[in-house]
Tab-separated table of C-alpha atoms in Angstrom:
chain	number	residue	atom	x	y	z
A	13	MET	CA	168.568	180.641	-6.085
A	14	LYS	CA	171.187	183.582	-6.698
A	15	SER	CA	173.544	184.382	-4.242
A	16	ASP	CA	174.017	188.017	-3.223
A	17	SER	CA	177.308	187.635	-1.647
A	18	PRO	CA	180.153	189.916	-1.596
A	19	GLU	CA	182.044	187.451	-3.725
A	20	SER	CA	179.408	187.450	-6.561
A	21	LYS	CA	179.347	191.278	-6.778
A	22	LYS	CA	183.199	191.391	-6.929
A	23	THR	CA	182.791	189.697	-10.145
A	24	LEU	CA	181.196	192.389	-11.832
A	25	THR	CA	183.854	194.850	-14.104
A	26	PRO	CA	183.861	198.748	-13.739
A	27	GLU	CA	182.010	198.704	-17.182
A	28	MET	CA	179.060	196.404	-15.978
A	29	GLU	CA	178.674	198.420	-12.802
A	30	PHE	CA	178.519	201.676	-14.824
A	31	SER	CA	175.933	200.051	-17.041
A	32	GLU	CA	173.789	199.079	-14.515
A	33	LYS	CA	173.662	202.843	-12.877
A	34	LEU	CA	173.366	204.597	-16.328
A	35	THR	CA	169.479	204.859	-16.986
A	36	PHE	CA	168.143	205.816	-20.563
A	37	ARG	CA	167.340	209.541	-19.345
A	38	ASP	CA	171.015	209.940	-18.384
A	39	TYR	CA	171.568	208.812	-22.149
A	40	LEU	CA	169.482	210.951	-23.645
A	41	ILE	CA	170.699	214.130	-21.691
A	42	ALA	CA	174.466	213.304	-22.563
A	43	THR	CA	173.357	212.822	-26.155
A	44	GLU	CA	171.482	216.235	-26.105
A	45	GLN	CA	174.592	218.136	-24.585
A	46	LYS	CA	176.892	216.876	-27.075
A	47	ALA	CA	174.579	217.862	-29.899
A	48	ASN	CA	174.454	221.395	-28.386
A	49	LYS	CA	178.084	221.592	-27.819
A	50	PRO	CA	179.729	223.992	-30.443
A	51	LEU	CA	181.949	222.541	-33.190
A	52	PRO	CA	185.805	223.208	-32.850
A	53	ILE	CA	186.543	226.429	-34.923
A	54	TRP	CA	188.921	224.232	-37.179
A	55	ARG	CA	185.981	222.043	-38.317
A	56	LEU	CA	184.334	225.251	-39.655
A	57	ILE	CA	187.410	226.592	-41.223
A	58	ALA	CA	188.835	223.439	-42.999
A	59	PRO	CA	186.227	222.891	-45.478
A	60	LEU	CA	186.073	226.656	-46.458
A	61	LEU	CA	189.921	226.733	-46.923
A	62	PHE	CA	189.663	223.522	-49.052
A	63	GLN	CA	187.104	224.943	-51.282
A	64	VAL	CA	189.036	228.097	-51.667
A	65	GLY	CA	192.009	225.970	-52.597
A	66	LEU	CA	190.213	224.462	-55.242
A	67	ILE	CA	189.181	227.806	-56.802
A	68	LEU	CA	192.547	229.322	-56.683
A	69	ALA	CA	194.289	225.989	-58.071
A	70	VAL	CA	193.702	226.643	-61.636
A	71	PRO	CA	194.767	230.265	-61.923
A	72	VAL	CA	197.794	229.700	-59.499
A	73	GLN	CA	198.806	227.060	-62.018
A	74	ALA	CA	198.290	229.405	-64.977
A	75	MET	CA	200.216	232.200	-63.393
A	76	TYR	CA	202.995	229.700	-62.770
A	77	THR	CA	203.185	228.315	-66.201
A	78	ASP	CA	203.127	231.861	-67.622
A	79	MET	CA	206.193	233.114	-65.442
A	80	ALA	CA	208.179	229.560	-65.383
A	81	GLY	CA	207.252	228.747	-68.928
A	82	LYS	CA	208.887	228.694	-72.387
A	83	THR	CA	207.100	230.184	-75.375
A	84	VAL	CA	206.385	227.893	-78.105
A	85	ILE	CA	204.456	228.175	-81.238
A	86	LEU	CA	201.891	225.510	-82.070
A	87	GLN	CA	200.055	224.885	-85.533
A	88	THR	CA	196.277	224.255	-85.833
A	89	VAL	CA	194.777	222.019	-88.549
A	90	SER	CA	192.527	224.624	-90.250
A	91	ALA	CA	190.990	228.185	-89.761
A	92	ASN	CA	187.819	227.430	-91.233
A	93	PRO	CA	185.496	229.777	-89.181
A	94	ASP	CA	182.681	227.014	-89.170
A	95	ASN	CA	184.894	224.610	-87.077
A	96	LEU	CA	186.927	227.592	-85.161
A	97	PHE	CA	184.120	228.973	-82.863
A	98	ARG	CA	181.868	227.293	-80.512
A	99	GLY	CA	179.554	229.431	-78.612
A	100	SER	CA	181.885	232.340	-76.954
A	101	SER	CA	184.962	229.911	-77.021
A	102	LEU	CA	187.788	229.426	-79.707
A	103	ASN	CA	187.738	225.614	-80.441
A	104	LEU	CA	191.252	224.996	-81.715
A	105	ASP	CA	192.365	221.728	-83.361
A	106	TYR	CA	196.161	220.879	-83.353
A	107	ASP	CA	197.703	218.730	-85.774
A	108	ILE	CA	199.745	217.331	-82.839
A	109	SER	CA	196.391	216.423	-81.336
A	110	ARG	CA	195.669	213.741	-84.140
A	111	PRO	CA	197.358	210.298	-83.738
A	112	GLU	CA	197.808	210.112	-87.358
A	113	MET	CA	200.039	212.938	-87.510
A	114	LEU	CA	201.973	211.581	-84.290
A	115	ARG	CA	202.573	208.125	-86.179
A	116	LYS	CA	205.725	209.465	-87.973
A	117	VAL	CA	207.105	210.834	-84.641
A	118	SER	CA	209.601	208.783	-82.852
A	119	GLY	CA	208.645	206.869	-79.713
A	120	TRP	CA	204.783	207.033	-81.001
A	121	ARG	CA	204.732	203.103	-81.619
A	122	GLU	CA	206.222	202.445	-78.169
A	123	TRP	CA	203.936	204.598	-76.495
A	124	VAL	CA	200.880	203.175	-78.175
A	125	ARG	CA	202.374	199.531	-77.163
A	126	LYS	CA	202.615	200.490	-73.440
A	127	ASN	CA	199.174	202.209	-73.234
A	128	SER	CA	196.922	199.820	-75.220
A	129	ARG	CA	194.634	196.966	-74.270
A	130	ARG	CA	195.180	193.644	-75.561
A	131	ASN	CA	192.581	194.442	-78.376
A	132	GLY	CA	195.116	197.119	-79.425
A	133	GLN	CA	192.832	199.937	-78.175
A	134	ILE	CA	194.481	202.813	-76.655
A	135	ILE	CA	193.430	203.288	-72.861
A	136	GLN	CA	191.338	206.344	-72.240
A	137	GLY	CA	193.341	209.052	-70.224
A	138	SER	CA	196.836	207.625	-71.188
A	139	THR	CA	199.643	210.458	-70.419
A	140	LEU	CA	202.312	211.171	-73.067
A	141	TYR	CA	204.749	213.785	-73.305
A	142	LEU	CA	205.591	215.065	-76.653
A	143	ILE	CA	208.911	216.651	-77.172
A	144	LEU	CA	208.526	219.673	-79.433
A	145	GLN	CA	211.764	221.566	-81.021
A	146	GLU	CA	212.061	224.965	-82.213
A	147	GLN	CA	212.587	225.409	-86.101
A	148	GLN	CA	214.941	228.024	-87.359
A	149	SER	CA	213.487	230.555	-89.597
A	150	PHE	CA	215.481	232.392	-92.234
A	151	ASN	CA	212.705	235.064	-92.618
A	152	PRO	CA	212.572	237.054	-89.287
A	153	ASN	CA	209.017	238.285	-90.125
A	154	GLN	CA	207.664	234.833	-90.664
A	155	LEU	CA	206.827	232.561	-87.477
A	156	GLN	CA	207.725	228.824	-87.365
A	157	PHE	CA	205.798	226.388	-85.400
A	158	TRP	CA	207.819	224.040	-83.178
A	159	LYS	CA	208.157	220.491	-84.707
A	160	PRO	CA	207.260	217.267	-82.781
A	161	VAL	CA	210.489	215.085	-82.292
A	162	GLN	CA	209.826	212.442	-79.818
A	163	VAL	CA	206.679	210.962	-77.787
A	164	THR	CA	207.271	209.422	-74.407
A	165	SER	CA	205.453	208.214	-71.603
A	166	SER	CA	207.262	209.740	-68.779
A	167	ARG	CA	208.497	213.462	-68.572
A	168	PRO	CA	212.066	213.687	-69.401
A	169	GLY	CA	214.745	214.809	-67.125
A	170	SER	CA	216.520	217.005	-69.192
A	171	LEU	CA	216.212	218.923	-72.575
A	172	VAL	CA	218.126	221.155	-74.646
A	173	ASN	CA	217.419	224.782	-74.633
A	174	ASN	CA	215.194	224.559	-78.175
A	175	GLN	CA	213.105	221.786	-76.774
A	176	VAL	CA	210.072	221.627	-74.401
A	177	ALA	CA	207.841	218.745	-73.390
A	178	LEU	CA	204.377	219.091	-73.835
A	179	LYS	CA	202.088	216.990	-71.387
A	180	GLY	CA	198.868	215.462	-73.134
A	181	ASN	CA	196.090	213.050	-72.424
A	182	TYR	CA	194.473	210.642	-74.810
A	183	GLN	CA	190.750	211.207	-75.094
A	184	ASP	CA	188.270	209.805	-77.658
A	185	GLY	CA	190.657	209.515	-80.327
A	186	PHE	CA	192.801	212.528	-79.767
A	187	ILE	CA	195.374	213.781	-77.655
A	188	ASN	CA	194.202	216.739	-75.320
A	189	TYR	CA	196.839	219.310	-74.348
A	190	GLY	CA	194.535	221.607	-72.263
A	191	LEU	CA	194.769	224.062	-75.204
A	192	GLU	CA	191.879	223.150	-77.139
A	193	ASN	CA	189.171	225.563	-75.997
A	194	TYR	CA	189.583	229.059	-74.988
A	195	SER	CA	186.786	232.048	-74.200
A	196	ILE	CA	187.447	235.173	-75.999
A	197	SER	CA	185.503	238.646	-76.041
A	198	ASP	CA	182.948	239.421	-78.481
A	199	GLU	CA	185.383	242.228	-79.836
A	200	GLN	CA	188.195	239.558	-80.640
A	201	ARG	CA	185.923	237.050	-82.092
A	202	GLN	CA	184.292	239.674	-84.823
A	203	GLN	CA	188.186	240.729	-85.612
A	204	ILE	CA	189.220	237.017	-86.218
A	205	ASN	CA	185.949	236.383	-88.291
A	206	ASN	CA	186.860	239.709	-90.435
A	207	ASP	CA	190.270	238.318	-90.881
A	208	LEU	CA	189.267	234.782	-91.841
A	209	ALA	CA	186.703	236.584	-94.327
A	210	GLN	CA	189.534	238.140	-96.260
A	211	ILE	CA	191.578	235.045	-96.311
A	212	GLN	CA	188.705	233.397	-97.918
A	213	GLU	CA	188.155	236.133	-100.547
A	214	THR	CA	191.829	236.162	-101.734
A	215	ARG	CA	192.660	232.475	-101.512
A	216	ASP	CA	191.171	229.447	-103.108
A	217	SER	CA	191.255	227.357	-100.379
A	218	SER	CA	188.872	228.279	-97.260
A	219	GLU	CA	190.935	226.766	-94.764
A	220	GLU	CA	194.301	227.647	-93.688
A	221	PRO	CA	196.485	226.685	-90.725
A	222	ILE	CA	196.865	229.568	-87.731
A	223	LEU	CA	199.499	229.641	-85.305
A	224	VAL	CA	198.899	229.619	-81.571
A	225	ARG	CA	201.537	230.993	-79.082
A	226	VAL	CA	201.489	229.136	-75.677
A	227	LYS	CA	203.867	228.793	-72.387
A	228	VAL	CA	204.778	225.409	-71.504
A	229	ASP	CA	206.199	225.205	-67.852
A	230	PRO	CA	208.880	222.368	-66.978
A	231	GLN	CA	206.180	219.871	-65.658
A	232	GLY	CA	204.648	220.216	-69.217
A	233	ASN	CA	201.723	222.012	-68.557
A	234	ALA	CA	200.617	224.936	-70.963
A	235	VAL	CA	198.613	227.909	-71.178
A	236	PRO	CA	197.601	229.614	-74.484
A	237	LEU	CA	198.915	233.100	-74.735
A	238	GLY	CA	197.350	234.293	-78.349
A	239	LEU	CA	197.025	233.361	-81.916
A	240	PHE	CA	198.444	234.489	-85.269
A	241	ILE	CA	196.492	234.881	-88.479
A	242	ARG	CA	198.335	236.383	-91.299
A	243	ASN	CA	200.980	237.393	-88.770
A	244	ARG	CA	198.305	239.441	-87.114
A	245	ASN	CA	198.622	238.811	-83.393
A	246	TYR	CA	195.468	238.331	-81.162
A	247	PRO	CA	196.497	238.213	-77.571
A	248	PHE	CA	194.350	236.314	-75.238
A	249	GLN	CA	193.149	238.613	-72.227
């Protein structure tokens, strides 16, 4: 027979005494009150600010690169109109995007060794920094593309004035610099098509490299500014 002596009641903890007094109805009332309690304002604003930050991140980065970057001229593989356009976007294929072109550049083999699996395949998404150097032109009316001189796995601490470090990532057999696709207006597309048609009419080869003007910031990020076909400038809007 259980004892109801004061000594046995004293052994109950405060939590145990509270649980004995709390009924299921009390629990339901407390739960409903908590559900109806308005959320703090910061919990409503925080997700909105996060989404706005994501939306603004890309244009802000592009603005910074445009202001702090250095103008660089890159060369594409060809200006074949069959390969140049994809829908309403330019599909630019650079010579520095192809590993076979970078094999001759200093540091490429070391970069491949550090970023390859045991079977020799380069790991997808591997980052590189391609150091480009401006070439001197003896003809002031002729543009010169910047020449790749070195490949590194990390961003160089300092470079000379006529050099930049362009950041790229290895994807599906190519180096992607974020400069491969760019949306253009229908008017620009028609102008470029007309210019390329003239090239095909006057030259034996249907493919001719075109030059792309970009800005590269100190972190290696780049934005395209425009392209040149036969020294005619097509600025990106």
